[in-house]
Amino acid sequence: MDITLDKNEDQLNAILTVHLTEADYSAAVEGKLKEYSKKAQIKGFRPGKVPVTLVRKMYGKGILADEINSLLGKAVDGYIKENNIKILGEPLPLETQVDFDTQKDFDFKFELGLLPDFELPADQSITVDRQQVTVDEKTLEETHDQITRQFGESTNPDESETGDYLYGKLKKVGEEGEGRVVLLPTNKVKNGADKFIGVKPGDEITFDLKDAFAGDASDIANFSGLSKEEAASAEGDYVLAVEKINRTTTPEVNQELFDKVFGKDVVTSKEDFDEKVRTTIQENYDREAEGLMNRQIVDQMVNNTTITVPKEFFKKWLVRANEGKLTAEQVDEHYDDYERELKWSMIRNKVVEEQGLKVSNDEIVDRTMQKILGQFNMEMTDELRESMRSFADNYLRQENGKNYVNEYEAILAEKVIENLRGKVVVNDKPVSAEDFRSQAAS
């Protein structure tokens, strides 16, 4: 057997050629033929007494093809590993004409996409923003409104009053179609509120959208489904076809409400409840801000790392690896996204290798137990830990270990981001909750 690797001038593509002679495969083929002759059941011959020559005539080509394919797979994989060749995806076999009746020697070619060496950006050369969100009174008011709607008693009266929500379809006057489904809050209407009071299902309300909400793009976007930019530029009259009126009675602020919102006896007074609401909102925004910053780190690392990808090979491999799911046209359409994902994967793997990042089995099990307990809003105790571990182990073994791999990858990804955070400049940037929501949605 002889294996050669010919790299293109760009050093990103290569052809791997495997030359096989009869000596490379004959012994394995003969062994298989003898096995078949012992097991074959052919009319006129006793089991185990079928002549090898007959088996060769009937099954020889198939056995030869199978053994050569097996030999090729091992040879190609072994060559790539032994020579530490970093490839993209898998080798793509090139079409080869063979004649198993007459040929004794064979040449098989494989196309390789080679992954280039690259350097990560210098430490502290990349800057990202960490949003420090301030919880304002408007955000608190909206949260209390959500609590009221979630835990208050809901009814659908025949006629609207102040504070009701009007469910229906909204569209600009003269616009084709039925419009978009909305839930309009009457208590947010600042001008011409009388139009929305005393309304019944089946009524239509025509109003100047921008004027009704005093140009507050945030309020308009929140209920209309428009983006903040679209809401800010909304002009002229709109019509709301009312289908239903939603009214929610404000729940009593008592221990029953506290328990419904945060769990039994977590808070026991109005002051503690208000503080817990504020703290929870802040924690949620802080968590979202961390996620936004992490996405910035990924984007900046990809944008500032020079990696040349074997583009045409990558496209072919994507189609081949996703046969029946992706077409060449679809790959072309979304190629930039696929390339960015590949580059980030290469950067992530380089960080793991250079920094020696690892994930232990205990980390995976502990994370799984915490997730399970979090679903039931329970805290980990020594007593619970023992009983939950077997439950977690069972979950991680499910789907042929796929759950285990998913948890492993998630923890490793977090470690990569944490490592990179120590290598970038982080600027704290104060921002209002409203502005932050706009940024996160864009």
PDB file of N, CA, C and O in Angstrom, residues 120-189:
ATOM      1  N   LEU A 120      -4.682  33.498  17.700  1.00  0.00           N
ATOM      2  CA  LEU A 120      -5.766  34.242  18.345  1.00  0.00           C
ATOM      3  C   LEU A 120      -5.337  35.693  18.539  1.00  0.00           C
ATOM      4  O   LEU A 120      -4.138  35.990  18.617  1.00  0.00           O
ATOM      5  N   PRO A 121      -6.289  36.607  18.619  1.00  0.00           N
ATOM      6  CA  PRO A 121      -5.936  38.011  18.865  1.00  0.00           C
ATOM      7  C   PRO A 121      -5.133  38.152  20.155  1.00  0.00           C
ATOM      8  O   PRO A 121      -5.303  37.369  21.106  1.00  0.00           O
ATOM      9  N   ALA A 122      -4.272  39.144  20.203  1.00  0.00           N
ATOM     10  CA  ALA A 122      -3.466  39.384  21.402  1.00  0.00           C
ATOM     11  C   ALA A 122      -4.368  39.707  22.591  1.00  0.00           C
ATOM     12  O   ALA A 122      -5.453  40.288  22.433  1.00  0.00           O
ATOM     13  N   ASP A 123      -3.919  39.315  23.780  1.00  0.00           N
ATOM     14  CA  ASP A 123      -4.687  39.618  24.994  1.00  0.00           C
ATOM     15  C   ASP A 123      -4.925  41.120  25.114  1.00  0.00           C
ATOM     16  O   ASP A 123      -4.025  41.929  24.830  1.00  0.00           O
ATOM     17  N   GLN A 124      -6.123  41.461  25.544  1.00  0.00           N
ATOM     18  CA  GLN A 124      -6.545  42.847  25.786  1.00  0.00           C
ATOM     19  C   GLN A 124      -6.629  43.680  24.500  1.00  0.00           C
ATOM     20  O   GLN A 124      -6.700  44.915  24.568  1.00  0.00           O
ATOM     21  N   SER A 125      -6.622  43.018  23.340  1.00  0.00           N
ATOM     22  CA  SER A 125      -6.734  43.771  22.086  1.00  0.00           C
ATOM     23  C   SER A 125      -8.188  43.931  21.636  1.00  0.00           C
ATOM     24  O   SER A 125      -8.471  44.678  20.705  1.00  0.00           O
ATOM     25  N   ILE A 126      -9.082  43.219  22.299  1.00  0.00           N
ATOM     26  CA  ILE A 126     -10.503  43.273  21.948  1.00  0.00           C
ATOM     27  C   ILE A 126     -11.279  43.904  23.095  1.00  0.00           C
ATOM     28  O   ILE A 126     -11.016  43.614  24.272  1.00  0.00           O
ATOM     29  N   THR A 127     -12.233  44.761  22.748  1.00  0.00           N
ATOM     30  CA  THR A 127     -13.046  45.447  23.761  1.00  0.00           C
ATOM     31  C   THR A 127     -14.520  45.092  23.570  1.00  0.00           C
ATOM     32  O   THR A 127     -15.021  45.095  22.443  1.00  0.00           O
ATOM     33  N   VAL A 128     -15.189  44.777  24.669  1.00  0.00           N
ATOM     34  CA  VAL A 128     -16.633  44.508  24.630  1.00  0.00           C
ATOM     35  C   VAL A 128     -17.310  45.328  25.723  1.00  0.00           C
ATOM     36  O   VAL A 128     -16.674  45.751  26.692  1.00  0.00           O
ATOM     37  N   ASP A 129     -18.604  45.550  25.543  1.00  0.00           N
ATOM     38  CA  ASP A 129     -19.390  46.305  26.518  1.00  0.00           C
ATOM     39  C   ASP A 129     -20.195  45.354  27.403  1.00  0.00           C
ATOM     40  O   ASP A 129     -20.767  44.377  26.912  1.00  0.00           O
ATOM     41  N   ARG A 130     -20.192  45.652  28.694  1.00  0.00           N
ATOM     42  CA  ARG A 130     -21.084  44.944  29.621  1.00  0.00           C
ATOM     43  C   ARG A 130     -22.159  45.935  30.058  1.00  0.00           C
ATOM     44  O   ARG A 130     -21.863  46.928  30.722  1.00  0.00           O
ATOM     45  N   GLN A 131     -23.394  45.670  29.658  1.00  0.00           N
ATOM     46  CA  GLN A 131     -24.484  46.575  29.969  1.00  0.00           C
ATOM     47  C   GLN A 131     -24.850  46.480  31.450  1.00  0.00           C
ATOM     48  O   GLN A 131     -25.115  45.390  31.965  1.00  0.00           O
ATOM     49  N   GLN A 132     -24.846  47.616  32.121  1.00  0.00           N
ATOM     50  CA  GLN A 132     -25.284  47.677  33.522  1.00  0.00           C
ATOM     51  C   GLN A 132     -26.680  48.291  33.537  1.00  0.00           C
ATOM     52  O   GLN A 132     -26.846  49.501  33.434  1.00  0.00           O
ATOM     53  N   VAL A 133     -27.678  47.405  33.632  1.00  0.00           N
ATOM     54  CA  VAL A 133     -29.067  47.816  33.461  1.00  0.00           C
ATOM     55  C   VAL A 133     -29.621  48.405  34.759  1.00  0.00           C
ATOM     56  O   VAL A 133     -29.457  47.824  35.836  1.00  0.00           O
ATOM     57  N   THR A 134     -30.247  49.560  34.618  1.00  0.00           N
ATOM     58  CA  THR A 134     -30.916  50.201  35.753  1.00  0.00           C
ATOM     59  C   THR A 134     -32.413  49.923  35.674  1.00  0.00           C
ATOM     60  O   THR A 134     -33.049  50.204  34.649  1.00  0.00           O
ATOM     61  N   VAL A 135     -32.953  49.348  36.731  1.00  0.00           N
ATOM     62  CA  VAL A 135     -34.383  49.050  36.774  1.00  0.00           C
ATOM     63  C   VAL A 135     -35.123  50.324  37.161  1.00  0.00           C
ATOM     64  O   VAL A 135     -34.992  50.818  38.282  1.00  0.00           O
ATOM     65  N   ASP A 136     -35.899  50.862  36.212  1.00  0.00           N
ATOM     66  CA  ASP A 136     -36.620  52.111  36.464  1.00  0.00           C
ATOM     67  C   ASP A 136     -38.057  51.836  36.906  1.00  0.00           C
ATOM     68  O   ASP A 136     -38.523  50.698  36.915  1.00  0.00           O
ATOM     69  N   GLU A 137     -38.755  52.904  37.259  1.00  0.00           N
ATOM     70  CA  GLU A 137     -40.116  52.758  37.772  1.00  0.00           C
ATOM     71  C   GLU A 137     -41.067  52.211  36.708  1.00  0.00           C
ATOM     72  O   GLU A 137     -41.998  51.477  37.016  1.00  0.00           O
ATOM     73  N   LYS A 138     -40.831  52.578  35.454  1.00  0.00           N
ATOM     74  CA  LYS A 138     -41.705  52.086  34.389  1.00  0.00           C
ATOM     75  C   LYS A 138     -41.602  50.568  34.275  1.00  0.00           C
ATOM     76  O   LYS A 138     -42.617  49.873  34.095  1.00  0.00           O
ATOM     77  N   THR A 139     -40.391  50.060  34.380  1.00  0.00           N
ATOM     78  CA  THR A 139     -40.196  48.614  34.304  1.00  0.00           C
ATOM     79  C   THR A 139     -40.865  47.920  35.475  1.00  0.00           C
ATOM     80  O   THR A 139     -41.493  46.863  35.321  1.00  0.00           O
ATOM     81  N   LEU A 140     -40.743  48.513  36.670  1.00  0.00           N
ATOM     82  CA  LEU A 140     -41.413  47.947  37.841  1.00  0.00           C
ATOM     83  C   LEU A 140     -42.924  47.937  37.652  1.00  0.00           C
ATOM     84  O   LEU A 140     -43.606  46.962  37.987  1.00  0.00           O
ATOM     85  N   GLU A 141     -43.433  49.039  37.112  1.00  0.00           N
ATOM     86  CA  GLU A 141     -44.876  49.147  36.885  1.00  0.00           C
ATOM     87  C   GLU A 141     -45.344  48.069  35.900  1.00  0.00           C
ATOM     88  O   GLU A 141     -46.386  47.425  36.112  1.00  0.00           O
ATOM     89  N   GLU A 142     -44.574  47.846  34.826  1.00  0.00           N
ATOM     90  CA  GLU A 142     -44.939  46.830  33.846  1.00  0.00           C
ATOM     91  C   GLU A 142     -44.905  45.431  34.453  1.00  0.00           C
ATOM     92  O   GLU A 142     -45.753  44.587  34.144  1.00  0.00           O
ATOM     93  N   THR A 143     -43.937  45.197  35.342  1.00  0.00           N
ATOM     94  CA  THR A 143     -43.836  43.888  35.983  1.00  0.00           C
ATOM     95  C   THR A 143     -45.020  43.645  36.910  1.00  0.00           C
ATOM     96  O   THR A 143     -45.605  42.543  36.923  1.00  0.00           O
ATOM     97  N   HIS A 144     -45.390  44.649  37.692  1.00  0.00           N
ATOM     98  CA  HIS A 144     -46.549  44.506  38.570  1.00  0.00           C
ATOM     99  C   HIS A 144     -47.816  44.288  37.736  1.00  0.00           C
ATOM    100  O   HIS A 144     -48.722  43.542  38.148  1.00  0.00           O
ATOM    101  N   ASP A 145     -47.866  44.922  36.576  1.00  0.00           N
ATOM    102  CA  ASP A 145     -49.010  44.737  35.684  1.00  0.00           C
ATOM    103  C   ASP A 145     -49.060  43.293  35.190  1.00  0.00           C
ATOM    104  O   ASP A 145     -50.140  42.683  35.115  1.00  0.00           O
ATOM    105  N   GLN A 146     -47.903  42.734  34.881  1.00  0.00           N
ATOM    106  CA  GLN A 146     -47.839  41.337  34.448  1.00  0.00           C
ATOM    107  C   GLN A 146     -48.267  40.395  35.569  1.00  0.00           C
ATOM    108  O   GLN A 146     -48.967  39.405  35.329  1.00  0.00           O
ATOM    109  N   ILE A 147     -47.847  40.712  36.786  1.00  0.00           N
ATOM    110  CA  ILE A 147     -48.244  39.890  37.934  1.00  0.00           C
ATOM    111  C   ILE A 147     -49.757  39.929  38.117  1.00  0.00           C
ATOM    112  O   ILE A 147     -50.409  38.909  38.383  1.00  0.00           O
ATOM    113  N   THR A 148     -50.326  41.116  37.950  1.00  0.00           N
ATOM    114  CA  THR A 148     -51.780  41.261  38.074  1.00  0.00           C
ATOM    115  C   THR A 148     -52.494  40.402  37.038  1.00  0.00           C
ATOM    116  O   THR A 148     -53.456  39.681  37.353  1.00  0.00           O
ATOM    117  N   ARG A 149     -52.008  40.472  35.783  1.00  0.00           N
ATOM    118  CA  ARG A 149     -52.658  39.715  34.723  1.00  0.00           C
ATOM    119  C   ARG A 149     -52.484  38.211  34.910  1.00  0.00           C
ATOM    120  O   ARG A 149     -53.352  37.425  34.556  1.00  0.00           O
ATOM    121  N   GLN A 150     -51.347  37.806  35.492  1.00  0.00           N
ATOM    122  CA  GLN A 150     -51.089  36.381  35.662  1.00  0.00           C
ATOM    123  C   GLN A 150     -51.830  35.787  36.844  1.00  0.00           C
ATOM    124  O   GLN A 150     -52.334  34.662  36.772  1.00  0.00           O
ATOM    125  N   PHE A 151     -51.946  36.552  37.920  1.00  0.00           N
ATOM    126  CA  PHE A 151     -52.514  35.981  39.148  1.00  0.00           C
ATOM    127  C   PHE A 151     -53.870  36.566  39.538  1.00  0.00           C
ATOM    128  O   PHE A 151     -54.491  36.103  40.492  1.00  0.00           O
ATOM    129  N   GLY A 152     -54.330  37.572  38.789  1.00  0.00           N
ATOM    130  CA  GLY A 152     -55.659  38.114  39.058  1.00  0.00           C
ATOM    131  C   GLY A 152     -56.736  37.267  38.403  1.00  0.00           C
ATOM    132  O   GLY A 152     -56.468  36.406  37.561  1.00  0.00           O
ATOM    133  N   GLU A 153     -57.974  37.534  38.747  1.00  0.00           N
ATOM    134  CA  GLU A 153     -59.097  36.794  38.163  1.00  0.00           C
ATOM    135  C   GLU A 153     -59.455  37.418  36.821  1.00  0.00           C
ATOM    136  O   GLU A 153     -59.722  38.611  36.720  1.00  0.00           O
ATOM    137  N   SER A 154     -59.509  36.594  35.772  1.00  0.00           N
ATOM    138  CA  SER A 154     -59.754  37.091  34.415  1.00  0.00           C
ATOM    139  C   SER A 154     -61.202  36.872  34.006  1.00  0.00           C
ATOM    140  O   SER A 154     -61.782  35.811  34.269  1.00  0.00           O
ATOM    141  N   THR A 155     -61.770  37.880  33.344  1.00  0.00           N
ATOM    142  CA  THR A 155     -63.123  37.786  32.801  1.00  0.00           C
ATOM    143  C   THR A 155     -63.153  38.425  31.425  1.00  0.00           C
ATOM    144  O   THR A 155     -62.211  39.122  31.025  1.00  0.00           O
ATOM    145  N   ASN A 156     -64.226  38.182  30.716  1.00  0.00           N
ATOM    146  CA  ASN A 156     -64.422  38.787  29.383  1.00  0.00           C
ATOM    147  C   ASN A 156     -65.766  39.507  29.361  1.00  0.00           C
ATOM    148  O   ASN A 156     -66.773  38.954  28.910  1.00  0.00           O
ATOM    149  N   PRO A 157     -65.785  40.763  29.856  1.00  0.00           N
ATOM    150  CA  PRO A 157     -67.040  41.516  29.946  1.00  0.00           C
ATOM    151  C   PRO A 157     -67.566  41.923  28.571  1.00  0.00           C
ATOM    152  O   PRO A 157     -66.861  41.836  27.563  1.00  0.00           O
ATOM    153  N   ASP A 158     -68.804  42.376  28.552  1.00  0.00           N
ATOM    154  CA  ASP A 158     -69.446  42.782  27.301  1.00  0.00           C
ATOM    155  C   ASP A 158     -69.060  44.184  26.871  1.00  0.00           C
ATOM    156  O   ASP A 158     -69.262  44.557  25.709  1.00  0.00           O
ATOM    157  N   GLU A 159     -68.512  44.981  27.814  1.00  0.00           N
ATOM    158  CA  GLU A 159     -68.205  46.376  27.506  1.00  0.00           C
ATOM    159  C   GLU A 159     -66.935  46.777  28.240  1.00  0.00           C
ATOM    160  O   GLU A 159     -66.719  46.411  29.394  1.00  0.00           O
ATOM    161  N   SER A 160     -66.084  47.532  27.566  1.00  0.00           N
ATOM    162  CA  SER A 160     -64.774  47.846  28.131  1.00  0.00           C
ATOM    163  C   SER A 160     -64.819  48.994  29.130  1.00  0.00           C
ATOM    164  O   SER A 160     -65.658  49.892  29.041  1.00  0.00           O
ATOM    165  N   GLU A 161     -63.889  48.928  30.092  1.00  0.00           N
ATOM    166  CA  GLU A 161     -63.674  49.989  31.065  1.00  0.00           C
ATOM    167  C   GLU A 161     -62.180  50.323  31.074  1.00  0.00           C
ATOM    168  O   GLU A 161     -61.364  49.604  30.495  1.00  0.00           O
ATOM    169  N   THR A 162     -61.836  51.419  31.761  1.00  0.00           N
ATOM    170  CA  THR A 162     -60.430  51.799  31.890  1.00  0.00           C
ATOM    171  C   THR A 162     -59.643  50.663  32.555  1.00  0.00           C
ATOM    172  O   THR A 162     -60.065  50.108  33.567  1.00  0.00           O
ATOM    173  N   GLY A 163     -58.501  50.332  31.976  1.00  0.00           N
ATOM    174  CA  GLY A 163     -57.665  49.272  32.521  1.00  0.00           C
ATOM    175  C   GLY A 163     -57.846  47.943  31.829  1.00  0.00           C
ATOM    176  O   GLY A 163     -57.053  47.015  32.034  1.00  0.00           O
ATOM    177  N   ASP A 164     -58.893  47.812  31.003  1.00  0.00           N
ATOM    178  CA  ASP A 164     -59.103  46.571  30.265  1.00  0.00           C
ATOM    179  C   ASP A 164     -58.113  46.451  29.109  1.00  0.00           C
ATOM    180  O   ASP A 164     -57.484  47.434  28.695  1.00  0.00           O
ATOM    181  N   TYR A 165     -58.032  45.244  28.571  1.00  0.00           N
ATOM    182  CA  TYR A 165     -57.233  44.988  27.372  1.00  0.00           C
ATOM    183  C   TYR A 165     -58.187  44.638  26.241  1.00  0.00           C
ATOM    184  O   TYR A 165     -59.113  43.838  26.429  1.00  0.00           O
ATOM    185  N   LEU A 166     -57.974  45.234  25.080  1.00  0.00           N
ATOM    186  CA  LEU A 166     -58.817  44.973  23.929  1.00  0.00           C
ATOM    187  C   LEU A 166     -58.091  44.015  22.986  1.00  0.00           C
ATOM    188  O   LEU A 166     -57.033  44.336  22.428  1.00  0.00           O
ATOM    189  N   TYR A 167     -58.663  42.830  22.840  1.00  0.00           N
ATOM    190  CA  TYR A 167     -58.085  41.811  21.968  1.00  0.00           C
ATOM    191  C   TYR A 167     -58.725  41.923  20.596  1.00  0.00           C
ATOM    192  O   TYR A 167     -59.955  41.971  20.465  1.00  0.00           O
ATOM    193  N   GLY A 168     -57.913  42.006  19.553  1.00  0.00           N
ATOM    194  CA  GLY A 168     -58.465  42.112  18.211  1.00  0.00           C
ATOM    195  C   GLY A 168     -57.380  42.198  17.173  1.00  0.00           C
ATOM    196  O   GLY A 168     -56.225  41.831  17.429  1.00  0.00           O
ATOM    197  N   LYS A 169     -57.754  42.693  15.998  1.00  0.00           N
ATOM    198  CA  LYS A 169     -56.801  42.779  14.889  1.00  0.00           C
ATOM    199  C   LYS A 169     -56.603  44.235  14.483  1.00  0.00           C
ATOM    200  O   LYS A 169     -57.572  44.967  14.270  1.00  0.00           O
ATOM    201  N   LEU A 170     -55.341  44.620  14.388  1.00  0.00           N
ATOM    202  CA  LEU A 170     -54.969  46.008  14.118  1.00  0.00           C
ATOM    203  C   LEU A 170     -54.321  46.123  12.746  1.00  0.00           C
ATOM    204  O   LEU A 170     -53.462  45.316  12.376  1.00  0.00           O
ATOM    205  N   LYS A 171     -54.737  47.133  11.993  1.00  0.00           N
ATOM    206  CA  LYS A 171     -54.075  47.411  10.719  1.00  0.00           C
ATOM    207  C   LYS A 171     -54.242  48.887  10.393  1.00  0.00           C
ATOM    208  O   LYS A 171     -55.131  49.571  10.929  1.00  0.00           O
ATOM    209  N   LYS A 172     -53.372  49.341   9.527  1.00  0.00           N
ATOM    210  CA  LYS A 172     -53.454  50.734   9.100  1.00  0.00           C
ATOM    211  C   LYS A 172     -54.651  50.900   8.177  1.00  0.00           C
ATOM    212  O   LYS A 172     -54.986  50.003   7.396  1.00  0.00           O
ATOM    213  N   VAL A 173     -55.319  52.034   8.275  1.00  0.00           N
ATOM    214  CA  VAL A 173     -56.483  52.293   7.437  1.00  0.00           C
ATOM    215  C   VAL A 173     -56.074  52.214   5.961  1.00  0.00           C
ATOM    216  O   VAL A 173     -55.084  52.819   5.548  1.00  0.00           O
ATOM    217  N   GLY A 174     -56.836  51.429   5.194  1.00  0.00           N
ATOM    218  CA  GLY A 174     -56.528  51.257   3.781  1.00  0.00           C
ATOM    219  C   GLY A 174     -55.611  50.099   3.486  1.00  0.00           C
ATOM    220  O   GLY A 174     -55.396  49.736   2.337  1.00  0.00           O
ATOM    221  N   GLU A 175     -55.058  49.481   4.532  1.00  0.00           N
ATOM    222  CA  GLU A 175     -54.133  48.361   4.351  1.00  0.00           C
ATOM    223  C   GLU A 175     -54.914  47.091   4.020  1.00  0.00           C
ATOM    224  O   GLU A 175     -55.985  46.845   4.558  1.00  0.00           O
ATOM    225  N   GLU A 176     -54.370  46.267   3.128  1.00  0.00           N
ATOM    226  CA  GLU A 176     -55.024  45.011   2.762  1.00  0.00           C
ATOM    227  C   GLU A 176     -54.841  43.979   3.868  1.00  0.00           C
ATOM    228  O   GLU A 176     -53.922  44.051   4.677  1.00  0.00           O
ATOM    229  N   GLY A 177     -55.735  42.989   3.893  1.00  0.00           N
ATOM    230  CA  GLY A 177     -55.623  41.906   4.862  1.00  0.00           C
ATOM    231  C   GLY A 177     -56.368  42.181   6.150  1.00  0.00           C
ATOM    232  O   GLY A 177     -56.953  43.251   6.347  1.00  0.00           O
ATOM    233  N   GLU A 178     -56.327  41.188   7.042  1.00  0.00           N
ATOM    234  CA  GLU A 178     -57.066  41.278   8.301  1.00  0.00           C
ATOM    235  C   GLU A 178     -56.336  42.098   9.354  1.00  0.00           C
ATOM    236  O   GLU A 178     -56.945  42.590  10.285  1.00  0.00           O
ATOM    237  N   GLY A 179     -55.041  42.218   9.238  1.00  0.00           N
ATOM    238  CA  GLY A 179     -54.263  42.901  10.264  1.00  0.00           C
ATOM    239  C   GLY A 179     -53.611  41.920  11.220  1.00  0.00           C
ATOM    240  O   GLY A 179     -53.792  40.708  11.110  1.00  0.00           O
ATOM    241  N   ARG A 180     -52.869  42.446  12.182  1.00  0.00           N
ATOM    242  CA  ARG A 180     -52.150  41.599  13.140  1.00  0.00           C
ATOM    243  C   ARG A 180     -52.898  41.543  14.460  1.00  0.00           C
ATOM    244  O   ARG A 180     -53.501  42.517  14.901  1.00  0.00           O
ATOM    245  N   VAL A 181     -52.855  40.374  15.094  1.00  0.00           N
ATOM    246  CA  VAL A 181     -53.532  40.185  16.376  1.00  0.00           C
ATOM    247  C   VAL A 181     -52.788  40.951  17.463  1.00  0.00           C
ATOM    248  O   VAL A 181     -51.558  40.850  17.587  1.00  0.00           O
ATOM    249  N   VAL A 182     -53.525  41.748  18.248  1.00  0.00           N
ATOM    250  CA  VAL A 182     -52.903  42.548  19.308  1.00  0.00           C
ATOM    251  C   VAL A 182     -53.745  42.467  20.580  1.00  0.00           C
ATOM    252  O   VAL A 182     -54.906  42.045  20.557  1.00  0.00           O
ATOM    253  N   LEU A 183     -53.137  42.872  21.668  1.00  0.00           N
ATOM    254  CA  LEU A 183     -53.823  42.997  22.957  1.00  0.00           C
ATOM    255  C   LEU A 183     -53.528  44.404  23.452  1.00  0.00           C
ATOM    256  O   LEU A 183     -52.503  44.670  24.063  1.00  0.00           O
ATOM    257  N   LEU A 184     -54.431  45.330  23.140  1.00  0.00           N
ATOM    258  CA  LEU A 184     -54.183  46.749  23.403  1.00  0.00           C
ATOM    259  C   LEU A 184     -54.545  47.107  24.843  1.00  0.00           C
ATOM    260  O   LEU A 184     -55.691  46.904  25.279  1.00  0.00           O
ATOM    261  N   PRO A 185     -53.569  47.661  25.615  1.00  0.00           N
ATOM    262  CA  PRO A 185     -53.828  48.043  26.999  1.00  0.00           C
ATOM    263  C   PRO A 185     -54.440  49.447  27.070  1.00  0.00           C
ATOM    264  O   PRO A 185     -53.778  50.434  26.733  1.00  0.00           O
ATOM    265  N   THR A 186     -55.670  49.561  27.499  1.00  0.00           N
ATOM    266  CA  THR A 186     -56.335  50.876  27.518  1.00  0.00           C
ATOM    267  C   THR A 186     -55.674  51.830  28.500  1.00  0.00           C
ATOM    268  O   THR A 186     -55.731  53.054  28.325  1.00  0.00           O
ATOM    269  N   ASN A 187     -55.033  51.295  29.535  1.00  0.00           N
ATOM    270  CA  ASN A 187     -54.401  52.183  30.523  1.00  0.00           C
ATOM    271  C   ASN A 187     -53.114  52.818  30.010  1.00  0.00           C
ATOM    272  O   ASN A 187     -52.538  53.693  30.663  1.00  0.00           O
ATOM    273  N   LYS A 188     -52.651  52.409  28.816  1.00  0.00           N
ATOM    274  CA  LYS A 188     -51.458  53.013  28.218  1.00  0.00           C
ATOM    275  C   LYS A 188     -51.823  54.131  27.237  1.00  0.00           C
ATOM    276  O   LYS A 188     -50.952  54.860  26.777  1.00  0.00           O
ATOM    277  N   VAL A 189     -53.114  54.217  26.900  1.00  0.00           N
ATOM    278  CA  VAL A 189     -53.550  55.243  25.956  1.00  0.00           C
ATOM    279  C   VAL A 189     -53.514  56.603  26.640  1.00  0.00           C
ATOM    280  O   VAL A 189     -54.103  56.801  27.703  1.00  0.00           O
TER     281      VAL A 189
END
